[in-house]
Tab-separated table of C-alpha atoms in Angstrom:
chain	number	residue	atom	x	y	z
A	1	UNK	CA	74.274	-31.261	80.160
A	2	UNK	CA	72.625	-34.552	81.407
A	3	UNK	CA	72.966	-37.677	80.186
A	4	UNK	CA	69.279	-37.701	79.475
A	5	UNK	CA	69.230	-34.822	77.472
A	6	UNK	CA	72.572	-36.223	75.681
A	7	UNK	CA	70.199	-39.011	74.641
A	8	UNK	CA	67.386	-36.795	73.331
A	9	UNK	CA	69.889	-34.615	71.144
A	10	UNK	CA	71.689	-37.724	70.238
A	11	UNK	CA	67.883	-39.494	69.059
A	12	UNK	CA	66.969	-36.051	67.020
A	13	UNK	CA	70.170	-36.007	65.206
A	14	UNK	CA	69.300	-39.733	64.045
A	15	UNK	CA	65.768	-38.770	62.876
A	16	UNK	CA	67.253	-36.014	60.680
A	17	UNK	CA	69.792	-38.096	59.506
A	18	UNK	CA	66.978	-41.027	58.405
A	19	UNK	CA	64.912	-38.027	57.207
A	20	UNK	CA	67.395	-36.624	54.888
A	21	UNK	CA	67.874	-40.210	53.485
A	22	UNK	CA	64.627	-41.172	52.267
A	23	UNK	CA	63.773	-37.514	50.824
A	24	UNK	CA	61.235	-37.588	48.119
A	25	UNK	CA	61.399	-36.037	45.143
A	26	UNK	CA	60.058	-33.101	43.532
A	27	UNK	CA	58.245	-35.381	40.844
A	28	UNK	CA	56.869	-37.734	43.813
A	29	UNK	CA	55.647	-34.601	45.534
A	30	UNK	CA	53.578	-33.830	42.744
A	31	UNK	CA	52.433	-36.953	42.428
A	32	UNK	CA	51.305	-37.411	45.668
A	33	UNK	CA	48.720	-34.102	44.916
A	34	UNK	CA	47.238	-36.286	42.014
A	35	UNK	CA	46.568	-38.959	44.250
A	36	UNK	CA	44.921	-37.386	46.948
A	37	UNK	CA	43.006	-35.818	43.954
A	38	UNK	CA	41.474	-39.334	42.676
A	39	UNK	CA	39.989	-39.442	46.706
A	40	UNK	CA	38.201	-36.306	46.133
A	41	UNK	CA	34.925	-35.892	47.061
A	42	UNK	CA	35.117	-32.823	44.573
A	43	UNK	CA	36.006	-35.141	41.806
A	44	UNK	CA	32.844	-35.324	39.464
A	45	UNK	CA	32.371	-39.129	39.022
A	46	UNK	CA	28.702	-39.361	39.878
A	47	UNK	CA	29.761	-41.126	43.028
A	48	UNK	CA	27.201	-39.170	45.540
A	49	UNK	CA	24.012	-39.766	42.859
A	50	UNK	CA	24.630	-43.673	44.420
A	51	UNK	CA	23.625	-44.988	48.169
A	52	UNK	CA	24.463	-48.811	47.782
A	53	UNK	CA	21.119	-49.490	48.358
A	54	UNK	CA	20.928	-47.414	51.320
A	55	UNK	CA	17.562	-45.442	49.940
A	56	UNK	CA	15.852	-48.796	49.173
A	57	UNK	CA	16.612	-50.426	52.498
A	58	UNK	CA	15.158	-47.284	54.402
A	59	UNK	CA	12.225	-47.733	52.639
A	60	UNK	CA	11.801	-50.917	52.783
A	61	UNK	CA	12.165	-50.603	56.687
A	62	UNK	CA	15.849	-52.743	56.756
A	63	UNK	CA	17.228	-49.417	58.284
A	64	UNK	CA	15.125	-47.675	60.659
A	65	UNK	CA	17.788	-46.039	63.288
A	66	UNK	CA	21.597	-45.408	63.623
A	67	UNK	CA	22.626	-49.153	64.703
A	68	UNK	CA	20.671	-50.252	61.607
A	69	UNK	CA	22.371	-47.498	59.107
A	70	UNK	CA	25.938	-48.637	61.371
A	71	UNK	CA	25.371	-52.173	60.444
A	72	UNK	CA	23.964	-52.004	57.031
A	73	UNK	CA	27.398	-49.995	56.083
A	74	UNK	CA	29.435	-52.653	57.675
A	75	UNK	CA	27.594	-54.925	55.424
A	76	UNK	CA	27.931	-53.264	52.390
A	77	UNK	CA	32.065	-52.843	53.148
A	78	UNK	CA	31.935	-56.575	53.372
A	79	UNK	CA	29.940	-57.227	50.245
A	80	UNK	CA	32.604	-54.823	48.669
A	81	UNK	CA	35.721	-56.839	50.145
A	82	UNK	CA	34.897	-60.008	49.690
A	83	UNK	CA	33.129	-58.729	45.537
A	84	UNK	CA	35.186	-56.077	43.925
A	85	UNK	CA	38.764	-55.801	45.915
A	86	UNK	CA	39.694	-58.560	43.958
A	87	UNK	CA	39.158	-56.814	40.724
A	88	UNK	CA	40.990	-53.545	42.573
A	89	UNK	CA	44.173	-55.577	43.499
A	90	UNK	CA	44.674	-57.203	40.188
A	91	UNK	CA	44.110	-54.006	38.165
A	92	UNK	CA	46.246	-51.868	40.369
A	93	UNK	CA	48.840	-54.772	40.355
A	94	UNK	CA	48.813	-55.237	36.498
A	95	UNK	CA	47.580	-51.475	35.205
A	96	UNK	CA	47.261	-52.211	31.481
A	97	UNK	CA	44.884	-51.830	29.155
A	98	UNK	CA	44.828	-55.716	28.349
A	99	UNK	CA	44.341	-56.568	32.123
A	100	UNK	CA	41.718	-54.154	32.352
A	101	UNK	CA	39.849	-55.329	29.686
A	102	UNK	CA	39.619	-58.570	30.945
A	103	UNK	CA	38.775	-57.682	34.187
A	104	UNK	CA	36.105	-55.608	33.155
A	105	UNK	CA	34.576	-58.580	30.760
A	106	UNK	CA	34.371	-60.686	34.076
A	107	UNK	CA	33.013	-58.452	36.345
A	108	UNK	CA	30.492	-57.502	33.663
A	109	UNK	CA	29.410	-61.517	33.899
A	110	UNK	CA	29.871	-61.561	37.784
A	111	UNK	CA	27.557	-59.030	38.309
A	112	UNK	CA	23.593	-60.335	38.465
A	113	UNK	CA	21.994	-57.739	40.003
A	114	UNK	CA	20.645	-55.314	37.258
A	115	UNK	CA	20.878	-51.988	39.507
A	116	UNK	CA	24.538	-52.528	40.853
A	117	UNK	CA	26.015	-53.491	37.585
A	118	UNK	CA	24.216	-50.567	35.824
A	119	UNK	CA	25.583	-48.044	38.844
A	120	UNK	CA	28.964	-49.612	38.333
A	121	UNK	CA	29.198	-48.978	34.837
A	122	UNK	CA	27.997	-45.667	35.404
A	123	UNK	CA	30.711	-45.055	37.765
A	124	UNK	CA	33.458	-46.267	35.752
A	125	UNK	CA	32.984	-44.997	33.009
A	126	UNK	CA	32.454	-41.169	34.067
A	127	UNK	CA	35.781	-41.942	36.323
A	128	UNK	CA	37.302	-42.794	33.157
A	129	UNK	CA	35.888	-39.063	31.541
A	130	UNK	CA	37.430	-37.566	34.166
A	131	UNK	CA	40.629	-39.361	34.382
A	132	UNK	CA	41.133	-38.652	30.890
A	133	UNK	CA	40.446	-35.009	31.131
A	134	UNK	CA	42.452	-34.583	34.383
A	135	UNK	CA	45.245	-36.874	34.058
A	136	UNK	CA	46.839	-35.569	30.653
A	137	UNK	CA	50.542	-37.279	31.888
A	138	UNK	CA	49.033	-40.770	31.283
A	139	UNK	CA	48.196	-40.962	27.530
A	140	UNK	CA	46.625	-44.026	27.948
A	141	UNK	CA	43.725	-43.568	29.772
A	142	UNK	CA	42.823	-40.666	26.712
A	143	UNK	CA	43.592	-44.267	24.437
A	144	UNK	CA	41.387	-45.912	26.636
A	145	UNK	CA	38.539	-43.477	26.779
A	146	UNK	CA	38.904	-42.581	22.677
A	147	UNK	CA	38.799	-46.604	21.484
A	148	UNK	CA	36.601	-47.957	23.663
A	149	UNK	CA	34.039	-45.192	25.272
A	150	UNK	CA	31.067	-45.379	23.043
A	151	UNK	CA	31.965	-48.851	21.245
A	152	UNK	CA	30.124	-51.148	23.301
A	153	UNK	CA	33.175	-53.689	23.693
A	154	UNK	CA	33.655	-52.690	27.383
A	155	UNK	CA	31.215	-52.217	30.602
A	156	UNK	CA	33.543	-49.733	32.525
A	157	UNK	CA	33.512	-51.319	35.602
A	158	UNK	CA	34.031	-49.029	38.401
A	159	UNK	CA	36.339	-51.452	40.576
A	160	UNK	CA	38.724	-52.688	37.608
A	161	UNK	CA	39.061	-48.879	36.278
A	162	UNK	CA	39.289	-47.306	39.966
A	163	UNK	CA	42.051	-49.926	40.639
A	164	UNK	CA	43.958	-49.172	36.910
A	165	UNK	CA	44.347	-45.332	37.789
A	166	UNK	CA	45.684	-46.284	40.932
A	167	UNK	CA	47.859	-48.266	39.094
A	168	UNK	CA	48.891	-46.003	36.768
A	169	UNK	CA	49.347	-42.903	39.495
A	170	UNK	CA	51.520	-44.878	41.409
A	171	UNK	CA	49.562	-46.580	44.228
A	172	UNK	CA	50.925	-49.696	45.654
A	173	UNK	CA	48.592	-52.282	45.482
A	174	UNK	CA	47.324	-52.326	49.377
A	175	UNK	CA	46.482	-48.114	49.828
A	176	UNK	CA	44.787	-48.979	46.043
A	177	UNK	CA	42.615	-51.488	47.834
A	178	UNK	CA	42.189	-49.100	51.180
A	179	UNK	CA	41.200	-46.149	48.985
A	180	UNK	CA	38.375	-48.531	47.531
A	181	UNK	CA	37.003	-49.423	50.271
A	182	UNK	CA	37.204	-45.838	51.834
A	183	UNK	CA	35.629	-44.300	49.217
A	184	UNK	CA	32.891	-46.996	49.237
A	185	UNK	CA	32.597	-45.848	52.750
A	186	UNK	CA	32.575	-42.223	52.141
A	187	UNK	CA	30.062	-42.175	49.902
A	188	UNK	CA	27.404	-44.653	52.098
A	189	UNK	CA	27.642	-41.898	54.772
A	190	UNK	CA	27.177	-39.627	52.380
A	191	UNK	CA	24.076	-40.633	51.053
A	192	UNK	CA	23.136	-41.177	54.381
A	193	UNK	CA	22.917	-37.134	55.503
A	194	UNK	CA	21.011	-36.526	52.653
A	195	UNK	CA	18.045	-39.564	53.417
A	196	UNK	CA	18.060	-37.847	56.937
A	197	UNK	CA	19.189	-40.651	58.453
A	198	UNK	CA	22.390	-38.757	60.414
A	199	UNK	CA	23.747	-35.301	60.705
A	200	UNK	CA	26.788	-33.689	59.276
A	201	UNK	CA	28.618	-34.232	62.431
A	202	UNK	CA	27.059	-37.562	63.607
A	203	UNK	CA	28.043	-38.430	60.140
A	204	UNK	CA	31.560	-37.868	60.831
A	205	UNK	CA	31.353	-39.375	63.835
A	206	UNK	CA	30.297	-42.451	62.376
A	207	UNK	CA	32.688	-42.843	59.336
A	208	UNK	CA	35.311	-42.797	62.319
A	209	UNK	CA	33.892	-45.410	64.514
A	210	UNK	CA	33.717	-47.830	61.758
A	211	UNK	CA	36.821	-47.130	60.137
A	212	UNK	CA	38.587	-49.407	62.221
A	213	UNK	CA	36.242	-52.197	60.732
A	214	UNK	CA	36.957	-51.043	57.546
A	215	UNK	CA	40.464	-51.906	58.121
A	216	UNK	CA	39.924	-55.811	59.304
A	217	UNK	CA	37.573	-56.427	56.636
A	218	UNK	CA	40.565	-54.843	54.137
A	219	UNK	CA	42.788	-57.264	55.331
A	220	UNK	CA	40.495	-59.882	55.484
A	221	UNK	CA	39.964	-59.703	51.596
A	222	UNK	CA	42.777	-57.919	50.004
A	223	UNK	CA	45.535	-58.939	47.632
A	224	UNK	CA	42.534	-61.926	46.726
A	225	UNK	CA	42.802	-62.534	42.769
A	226	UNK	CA	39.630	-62.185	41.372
A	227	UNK	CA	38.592	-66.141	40.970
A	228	UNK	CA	37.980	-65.736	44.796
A	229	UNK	CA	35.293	-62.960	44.146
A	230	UNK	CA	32.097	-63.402	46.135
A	231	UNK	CA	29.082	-61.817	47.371
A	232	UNK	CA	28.791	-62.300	51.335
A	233	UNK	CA	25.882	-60.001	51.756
A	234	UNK	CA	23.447	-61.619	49.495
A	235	UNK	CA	20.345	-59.525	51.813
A	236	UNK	CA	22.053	-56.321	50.574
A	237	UNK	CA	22.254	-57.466	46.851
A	238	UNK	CA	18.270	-57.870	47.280
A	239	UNK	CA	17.779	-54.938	48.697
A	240	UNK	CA	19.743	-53.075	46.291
A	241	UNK	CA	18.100	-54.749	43.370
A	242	UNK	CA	14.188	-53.560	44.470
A	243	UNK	CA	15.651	-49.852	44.219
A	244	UNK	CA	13.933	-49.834	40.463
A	245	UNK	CA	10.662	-50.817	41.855
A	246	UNK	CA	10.713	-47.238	44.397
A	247	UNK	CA	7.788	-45.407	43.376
A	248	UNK	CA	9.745	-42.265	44.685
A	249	UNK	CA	13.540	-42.107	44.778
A	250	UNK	CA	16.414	-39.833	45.425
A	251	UNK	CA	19.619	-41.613	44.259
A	252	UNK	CA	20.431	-43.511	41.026
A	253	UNK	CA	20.858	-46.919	43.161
């Protein structure tokens, strides 16, 4: 036997060995299938009836071809950095029903812009429904949904609650923040297949090119607490706020 091949055998037996010491277990396993759950496209949250503006932009001739549609999704990924990872990071960091609440109130006076605070609130609060329904192992988000659904005290701000499951599921902190801003991503494109704006496949295509933008702008605002909070897009908070004035429209925002 070479000495080369020595050295292979030799580096798989080490792999195995580090394998078999940082096995999972069974619980974490199942865990890891209600995570990947909360990333679901499937997951009925009302996520899809939203384009971030997208529709009113089109119309109002912001976005007219594919490097338009490419950099109004960068923009809105940076409006949702620098805005509402803050609100992700601390609720995922602190997931309790206290912190929550709190984080909620603020965002609920952060937010001017009447259409993206309504379509947040619309959001959260069917992601709490479904939480609640789905997640039956966390008795607090039933709590949650039970006190304060229907009571007026809370907005049900999409970041703060998105962040709190993740919290609560057992996200660290950074993937809760990545999963934000993926799904923010995720359902731009979306929207953007069904304005005609991109294919299935160029769609795809797309979502991967910017991803890697994604990331720097993730790392360029996360683990922020939420006084640093700020819009850096203000042209796609206008935009976003004339959707009510469409005479004809497909999406709720």
């Amino acid at each position: 036997m070479s000495e080369q091949t020595q050295n292979c055998l030799m580096d798989c037996d080490m792999e195995e060995m580090s394998a078999d010491n940082v096995k999972t277990s069974p619980a974490d396993h199942l865990q890891q299938w209600s995570q990947w759950q909360l990333l679901d496209s499937i997951l009925p949250t009302g996520g899809f009836a939203h384009s971030s503006g997208l529709e009113a932009a089109v119309q109002a001739r912001f976005v007219v071809g594919p490097e338009d549609l490419k950099f109004y999704i960068i923009q809105v990924l940076e409006n949702t950095g620098s805005l509402l990872l803050p609100y992700v990071y601390c609720a995922s960091k602190f997931p309790d029903v206290e912190s929550w609440f709190k984080l909620d109130r603020l965002l609920e006076a952060t937010l001017t812009n009447e259409v993206s605070r309504k379509a947040s609130a619309s959001q959260g609060s069917a992601l709490l429904r479904v939480a609640a329904s789905i997640y039956v192992e966390i008795p607090s988000l039933k709590q949650m949904r039970d006190t304060y659904l229907g009571s007026g005290a809370a907005s049900f701000h999409h970041a703060p609650i998105f962040g709190l499951i993740c919290g609560l599921l057992g996200f660290d902190s950074s993937t809760s923040q990545r999963a934000y801003m993926f799904i923010t991503m995720r359902d731009v494109v979306s929207a953007a297949t069904r304005l005609n704006l991109i294919g299935p496949l160029g769609a795809s295509v797309l979502q991967h090119q910017i991803a890697h933008v994604a990331e720097q702008m993730t790392k360029k605002w996360m683990d922020r607490p939420v006084e640093e909070a700020s819009q850096t897009s203000p042209l796609v908070d206008i935009v976003q706020g004339c959707h009510g004035y469409l005479f004809s429209r497909l999406f709720c925002s």
